[in-house]
Amino acid sequence: MSHQLFQSAPNKGEQAQRRLLLAALEKFGDKGFENASVREIADEAGQNVAAISYYFGNKESLYVAVLSGIGDYLDKVYAGVTHEVVTLEKEGGLTAEVSRELLKRVLKTLLNELGSDPLSRIRNVMIREQSSPSPNFDVLYQRTLLPLHRLLALLVGTATGSDPKSTATILRSHAIFGQVIVFQIARSTIQRRLGVEKLKPAHFAEIATLIDQHIECICNGLNPIQP
């Protein structure tokens, strides 16, 4: 299921704000924060430039709102599995075997969003913030990316019998997550390699199977479950 990017808008004022946020996301992603002008954003949204000041205050506040909206979207994507992990950890049910399955679920949750309109829209801003973090990167990092990374490390650590806070586990978690991210940020390469214009449902089904196999190989190699 694809989740909506930015809150739905029941009235004209909120509709205008959402159009500005979507336009800003596109322009900031294409040009970066410094090079995207408020006039371009307003024109793209079909709004007066003054609307940006009215709703957001200034360009930087608009950018912060965009990052917050990205965070909201990612929070919604992972809400279900996050709640389950937190509950199991509190109840003492987060075993190595359970963690393996939840780890697969975390990765396939992202896989299911690949190609969706929201993820395609946020891609460029996310890449820019990773390659050259803005002063507002913490808006996204502290609120959304860090908790998600800690969740991933908890599952990887529990599944492999390692300390979730260790450098090795944190690095391993990042590498594991990367095997899904690469199908978004380097999609043109794999499409060219496969000789297709667009990845099809059959490709995503095969990627999901490969993810399961990779997690089993990693976990069996580091922490085999005894029958």
mmCIF file of N, CA and C in Angstrom, residues 61-140:
data_model
loop_
_atom_site.group_PDB
_atom_site.id
_atom_site.type_symbol
_atom_site.label_atom_id
_atom_site.label_comp_id
_atom_site.label_asym_id
_atom_site.label_seq_id
_atom_site.Cartn_x
_atom_site.Cartn_y
_atom_site.Cartn_z
ATOM 1 N N SER A 61 11.967 27.933 6.120
ATOM 2 C CA SER A 61 10.867 27.292 6.850
ATOM 3 C C SER A 61 10.069 26.365 5.934
ATOM 4 N N LEU A 62 9.952 26.755 4.675
ATOM 5 C CA LEU A 62 9.294 25.891 3.698
ATOM 6 C C LEU A 62 10.090 24.603 3.520
ATOM 7 N N TYR A 63 11.418 24.728 3.462
ATOM 8 C CA TYR A 63 12.265 23.543 3.307
ATOM 9 C C TYR A 63 12.153 22.628 4.523
ATOM 10 N N VAL A 64 12.129 23.222 5.703
ATOM 11 C CA VAL A 64 11.951 22.437 6.932
ATOM 12 C C VAL A 64 10.616 21.694 6.888
ATOM 13 N N ALA A 65 9.576 22.356 6.392
ATOM 14 C CA ALA A 65 8.262 21.718 6.276
ATOM 15 C C ALA A 65 8.301 20.550 5.292
ATOM 16 N N VAL A 66 9.083 20.704 4.225
ATOM 17 C CA VAL A 66 9.251 19.615 3.260
ATOM 18 C C VAL A 66 9.929 18.418 3.924
ATOM 19 N N LEU A 67 11.015 18.678 4.663
ATOM 20 C CA LEU A 67 11.723 17.590 5.350
ATOM 21 C C LEU A 67 10.825 16.927 6.392
ATOM 22 N N SER A 68 10.045 17.727 7.092
ATOM 23 C CA SER A 68 9.113 17.173 8.080
ATOM 24 C C SER A 68 8.066 16.293 7.404
ATOM 25 N N GLY A 69 7.611 16.723 6.227
ATOM 26 C CA GLY A 69 6.640 15.932 5.477
ATOM 27 C C GLY A 69 7.219 14.610 5.008
ATOM 28 N N ILE A 70 8.492 14.632 4.608
ATOM 29 C CA ILE A 70 9.169 13.386 4.237
ATOM 30 C C ILE A 70 9.232 12.461 5.448
ATOM 31 N N GLY A 71 9.550 13.049 6.605
ATOM 32 C CA GLY A 71 9.584 12.268 7.835
ATOM 33 C C GLY A 71 8.233 11.655 8.160
ATOM 34 N N ASP A 72 7.165 12.441 7.996
ATOM 35 C CA ASP A 72 5.807 11.932 8.232
ATOM 36 C C ASP A 72 5.518 10.728 7.337
ATOM 37 N N TYR A 73 5.903 10.852 6.077
ATOM 38 C CA TYR A 73 5.668 9.769 5.119
ATOM 39 C C TYR A 73 6.404 8.499 5.537
ATOM 40 N N LEU A 74 7.693 8.621 5.862
ATOM 41 C CA LEU A 74 8.475 7.452 6.260
ATOM 42 C C LEU A 74 7.963 6.852 7.562
ATOM 43 N N ASP A 75 7.525 7.705 8.476
ATOM 44 C CA ASP A 75 6.940 7.212 9.731
ATOM 45 C C ASP A 75 5.709 6.350 9.451
ATOM 46 N N LYS A 76 4.878 6.797 8.504
ATOM 47 C CA LYS A 76 3.669 6.042 8.165
ATOM 48 C C LYS A 76 4.022 4.716 7.498
ATOM 49 N N VAL A 77 5.029 4.738 6.651
ATOM 50 C CA VAL A 77 5.443 3.518 5.963
ATOM 51 C C VAL A 77 5.855 2.440 6.965
ATOM 52 N N TYR A 78 6.585 2.851 8.001
ATOM 53 C CA TYR A 78 7.136 1.879 8.952
ATOM 54 C C TYR A 78 6.369 1.780 10.265
ATOM 55 N N ALA A 79 5.226 2.429 10.361
ATOM 56 C CA ALA A 79 4.485 2.454 11.628
ATOM 57 C C ALA A 79 4.127 1.056 12.124
ATOM 58 N N GLY A 80 3.639 0.206 11.234
ATOM 59 C CA GLY A 80 3.194 -1.124 11.635
ATOM 60 C C GLY A 80 4.305 -1.982 12.194
ATOM 61 N N VAL A 81 5.396 -2.105 11.446
ATOM 62 C CA VAL A 81 6.496 -2.961 11.888
ATOM 63 C C VAL A 81 7.212 -2.359 13.089
ATOM 64 N N THR A 82 7.288 -1.032 13.158
ATOM 65 C CA THR A 82 7.906 -0.384 14.317
ATOM 66 C C THR A 82 7.132 -0.706 15.588
ATOM 67 N N HIS A 83 5.826 -0.600 15.527
ATOM 68 C CA HIS A 83 4.986 -0.908 16.692
ATOM 69 C C HIS A 83 5.175 -2.360 17.123
ATOM 70 N N GLU A 84 5.251 -3.256 16.162
ATOM 71 C CA GLU A 84 5.405 -4.676 16.485
ATOM 72 C C GLU A 84 6.745 -4.959 17.154
ATOM 73 N N VAL A 85 7.808 -4.356 16.649
ATOM 74 C CA VAL A 85 9.134 -4.562 17.241
ATOM 75 C C VAL A 85 9.180 -4.027 18.666
ATOM 76 N N VAL A 86 8.677 -2.821 18.864
ATOM 77 C CA VAL A 86 8.683 -2.207 20.199
ATOM 78 C C VAL A 86 7.894 -3.059 21.184
ATOM 79 N N THR A 87 6.738 -3.546 20.755
ATOM 80 C CA THR A 87 5.897 -4.374 21.628
ATOM 81 C C THR A 87 6.592 -5.681 21.988
ATOM 82 N N LEU A 88 7.168 -6.347 20.996
ATOM 83 C CA LEU A 88 7.852 -7.614 21.242
ATOM 84 C C LEU A 88 9.061 -7.436 22.152
ATOM 85 N N GLU A 89 9.789 -6.339 21.960
ATOM 86 C CA GLU A 89 10.960 -6.098 22.805
ATOM 87 C C GLU A 89 10.537 -5.916 24.263
ATOM 88 N N LYS A 90 9.466 -5.169 24.484
ATOM 89 C CA LYS A 90 8.975 -4.944 25.849
ATOM 90 C C LYS A 90 8.502 -6.241 26.495
ATOM 91 N N GLU A 91 7.910 -7.114 25.682
ATOM 92 C CA GLU A 91 7.347 -8.355 26.208
ATOM 93 C C GLU A 91 8.353 -9.498 26.236
ATOM 94 N N GLY A 92 9.576 -9.236 25.774
ATOM 95 C CA GLY A 92 10.598 -10.275 25.775
ATOM 96 C C GLY A 92 10.440 -11.304 24.674
ATOM 97 N N GLY A 93 9.692 -10.961 23.634
ATOM 98 C CA GLY A 93 9.459 -11.915 22.558
ATOM 99 C C GLY A 93 10.303 -11.692 21.321
ATOM 100 N N LEU A 94 11.280 -10.800 21.425
ATOM 101 C CA LEU A 94 12.106 -10.493 20.252
ATOM 102 C C LEU A 94 13.289 -11.460 20.203
ATOM 103 N N THR A 95 13.035 -12.658 19.745
ATOM 104 C CA THR A 95 14.063 -13.684 19.644
ATOM 105 C C THR A 95 14.848 -13.526 18.344
ATOM 106 N N ALA A 96 15.908 -14.318 18.210
ATOM 107 C CA ALA A 96 16.714 -14.272 16.989
ATOM 108 C C ALA A 96 15.878 -14.663 15.777
ATOM 109 N N GLU A 97 15.068 -15.701 15.930
ATOM 110 C CA GLU A 97 14.261 -16.166 14.803
ATOM 111 C C GLU A 97 13.195 -15.147 14.420
ATOM 112 N N VAL A 98 12.544 -14.563 15.420
ATOM 113 C CA VAL A 98 11.531 -13.533 15.162
ATOM 114 C C VAL A 98 12.175 -12.313 14.510
ATOM 115 N N SER A 99 13.364 -11.961 14.978
ATOM 116 C CA SER A 99 14.069 -10.794 14.433
ATOM 117 C C SER A 99 14.422 -10.984 12.967
ATOM 118 N N ARG A 100 14.769 -12.209 12.594
ATOM 119 C CA ARG A 100 15.039 -12.494 11.181
ATOM 120 C C ARG A 100 13.824 -12.145 10.322
ATOM 121 N N GLU A 101 12.676 -12.626 10.750
ATOM 122 C CA GLU A 101 11.461 -12.415 9.966
ATOM 123 C C GLU A 101 11.067 -10.940 9.930
ATOM 124 N N LEU A 102 11.250 -10.252 11.054
ATOM 125 C CA LEU A 102 10.931 -8.821 11.086
ATOM 126 C C LEU A 102 11.914 -8.020 10.239
ATOM 127 N N LEU A 103 13.164 -8.458 10.209
ATOM 128 C CA LEU A 103 14.164 -7.796 9.374
ATOM 129 C C LEU A 103 13.777 -7.914 7.901
ATOM 130 N N LYS A 104 13.348 -9.087 7.510
ATOM 131 C CA LYS A 104 12.868 -9.271 6.135
ATOM 132 C C LYS A 104 11.686 -8.343 5.860
ATOM 133 N N ARG A 105 10.821 -8.224 6.840
ATOM 134 C CA ARG A 105 9.625 -7.387 6.675
ATOM 135 C C ARG A 105 9.993 -5.916 6.532
ATOM 136 N N VAL A 106 10.960 -5.447 7.324
ATOM 137 C CA VAL A 106 11.406 -4.055 7.218
ATOM 138 C C VAL A 106 11.899 -3.769 5.804
ATOM 139 N N LEU A 107 12.719 -4.665 5.277
ATOM 140 C CA LEU A 107 13.287 -4.455 3.947
ATOM 141 C C LEU A 107 12.213 -4.525 2.867
ATOM 142 N N LYS A 108 11.307 -5.469 3.002
ATOM 143 C CA LYS A 108 10.266 -5.606 1.980
ATOM 144 C C LYS A 108 9.192 -4.528 2.105
ATOM 145 N N THR A 109 9.086 -3.919 3.274
ATOM 146 C CA THR A 109 8.192 -2.763 3.419
ATOM 147 C C THR A 109 8.671 -1.625 2.527
ATOM 148 N N LEU A 110 9.983 -1.381 2.547
ATOM 149 C CA LEU A 110 10.543 -0.363 1.660
ATOM 150 C C LEU A 110 10.424 -0.798 0.205
ATOM 151 N N LEU A 111 10.718 -2.060 -0.060
ATOM 152 C CA LEU A 111 10.624 -2.573 -1.429
ATOM 153 C C LEU A 111 9.233 -2.342 -2.012
ATOM 154 N N ASN A 112 8.211 -2.526 -1.199
ATOM 155 C CA ASN A 112 6.833 -2.338 -1.664
ATOM 156 C C ASN A 112 6.530 -0.886 -2.032
ATOM 157 N N GLU A 113 7.322 0.048 -1.485
ATOM 158 C CA GLU A 113 7.116 1.467 -1.790
ATOM 159 C C GLU A 113 7.894 1.917 -3.029
ATOM 160 N N LEU A 114 8.880 1.111 -3.448
ATOM 161 C CA LEU A 114 9.688 1.504 -4.601
ATOM 162 C C LEU A 114 8.806 1.676 -5.829
ATOM 163 N N GLY A 115 9.038 2.741 -6.530
ATOM 164 C CA GLY A 115 8.234 3.016 -7.713
ATOM 165 C C GLY A 115 6.949 3.753 -7.417
ATOM 166 N N SER A 116 6.614 3.895 -6.120
ATOM 167 C CA SER A 116 5.410 4.646 -5.766
ATOM 168 C C SER A 116 5.648 6.126 -6.019
ATOM 169 N N ASP A 117 4.583 6.865 -6.185
ATOM 170 C CA ASP A 117 4.706 8.303 -6.438
ATOM 171 C C ASP A 117 5.424 9.037 -5.305
ATOM 172 N N PRO A 118 5.080 8.783 -4.029
ATOM 173 C CA PRO A 118 5.764 9.511 -2.952
ATOM 174 C C PRO A 118 7.269 9.269 -2.923
ATOM 175 N N LEU A 119 7.690 8.008 -3.037
ATOM 176 C CA LEU A 119 9.122 7.710 -2.949
ATOM 177 C C LEU A 119 9.875 8.297 -4.132
ATOM 178 N N SER A 120 9.255 8.273 -5.299
ATOM 179 C CA SER A 120 9.882 8.877 -6.477
ATOM 180 C C SER A 120 10.053 10.382 -6.292
ATOM 181 N N ARG A 121 9.082 11.019 -5.647
ATOM 182 C CA ARG A 121 9.141 12.462 -5.435
ATOM 183 C C ARG A 121 10.229 12.856 -4.432
ATOM 184 N N ILE A 122 10.407 12.060 -3.376
ATOM 185 C CA ILE A 122 11.360 12.458 -2.329
ATOM 186 C C ILE A 122 12.792 12.049 -2.647
ATOM 187 N N ARG A 123 12.979 11.230 -3.665
ATOM 188 C CA ARG A 123 14.297 10.655 -3.941
ATOM 189 C C ARG A 123 15.397 11.706 -4.063
ATOM 190 N N ASN A 124 15.183 12.730 -4.884
ATOM 191 C CA ASN A 124 16.248 13.699 -5.133
ATOM 192 C C ASN A 124 16.624 14.497 -3.894
ATOM 193 N N VAL A 125 15.628 14.885 -3.102
ATOM 194 C CA VAL A 125 15.931 15.609 -1.865
ATOM 195 C C VAL A 125 16.703 14.714 -0.904
ATOM 196 N N MET A 126 16.310 13.454 -0.807
ATOM 197 C CA MET A 126 17.002 12.514 0.080
ATOM 198 C C MET A 126 18.448 12.315 -0.356
ATOM 199 N N ILE A 127 18.662 12.181 -1.655
ATOM 200 C CA ILE A 127 20.026 11.999 -2.162
ATOM 201 C C ILE A 127 20.871 13.232 -1.869
ATOM 202 N N ARG A 128 20.302 14.419 -2.076
ATOM 203 C CA ARG A 128 21.034 15.654 -1.787
ATOM 204 C C ARG A 128 21.389 15.749 -0.305
ATOM 205 N N GLU A 129 20.466 15.400 0.569
ATOM 206 C CA GLU A 129 20.722 15.488 2.006
ATOM 207 C C GLU A 129 21.749 14.455 2.461
ATOM 208 N N GLN A 130 21.858 13.349 1.741
ATOM 209 C CA GLN A 130 22.862 12.342 2.082
ATOM 210 C C GLN A 130 24.243 12.735 1.570
ATOM 211 N N SER A 131 24.289 13.276 0.358
ATOM 212 C CA SER A 131 25.582 13.613 -0.242
ATOM 213 C C SER A 131 26.139 14.933 0.269
ATOM 214 N N SER A 132 25.245 15.871 0.591
ATOM 215 C CA SER A 132 25.675 17.181 1.091
ATOM 216 C C SER A 132 24.625 17.696 2.073
ATOM 217 N N PRO A 133 24.678 17.231 3.321
ATOM 218 C CA PRO A 133 23.633 17.573 4.298
ATOM 219 C C PRO A 133 23.493 19.076 4.497
ATOM 220 N N SER A 134 22.268 19.539 4.489
ATOM 221 C CA SER A 134 21.991 20.945 4.759
ATOM 222 C C SER A 134 21.988 21.178 6.264
ATOM 223 N N PRO A 135 21.971 22.440 6.706
ATOM 224 C CA PRO A 135 21.881 22.721 8.144
ATOM 225 C C PRO A 135 20.614 22.146 8.781
ATOM 226 N N ASN A 136 19.637 21.793 7.950
ATOM 227 C CA ASN A 136 18.375 21.263 8.464
ATOM 228 C C ASN A 136 18.279 19.742 8.375
ATOM 229 N N PHE A 137 19.391 19.088 8.079
ATOM 230 C CA PHE A 137 19.385 17.628 7.965
ATOM 231 C C PHE A 137 18.879 16.963 9.239
ATOM 232 N N ASP A 138 19.179 17.561 10.391
ATOM 233 C CA ASP A 138 18.756 16.971 11.663
ATOM 234 C C ASP A 138 17.239 16.855 11.787
ATOM 235 N N VAL A 139 16.507 17.704 11.073
ATOM 236 C CA VAL A 139 15.042 17.605 11.094
ATOM 237 C C VAL A 139 14.621 16.206 10.656
ATOM 238 N N LEU A 140 15.290 15.707 9.634
ATOM 239 C CA LEU A 140 14.990 14.386 9.099
ATOM 240 C C LEU A 140 15.719 13.295 9.877
#
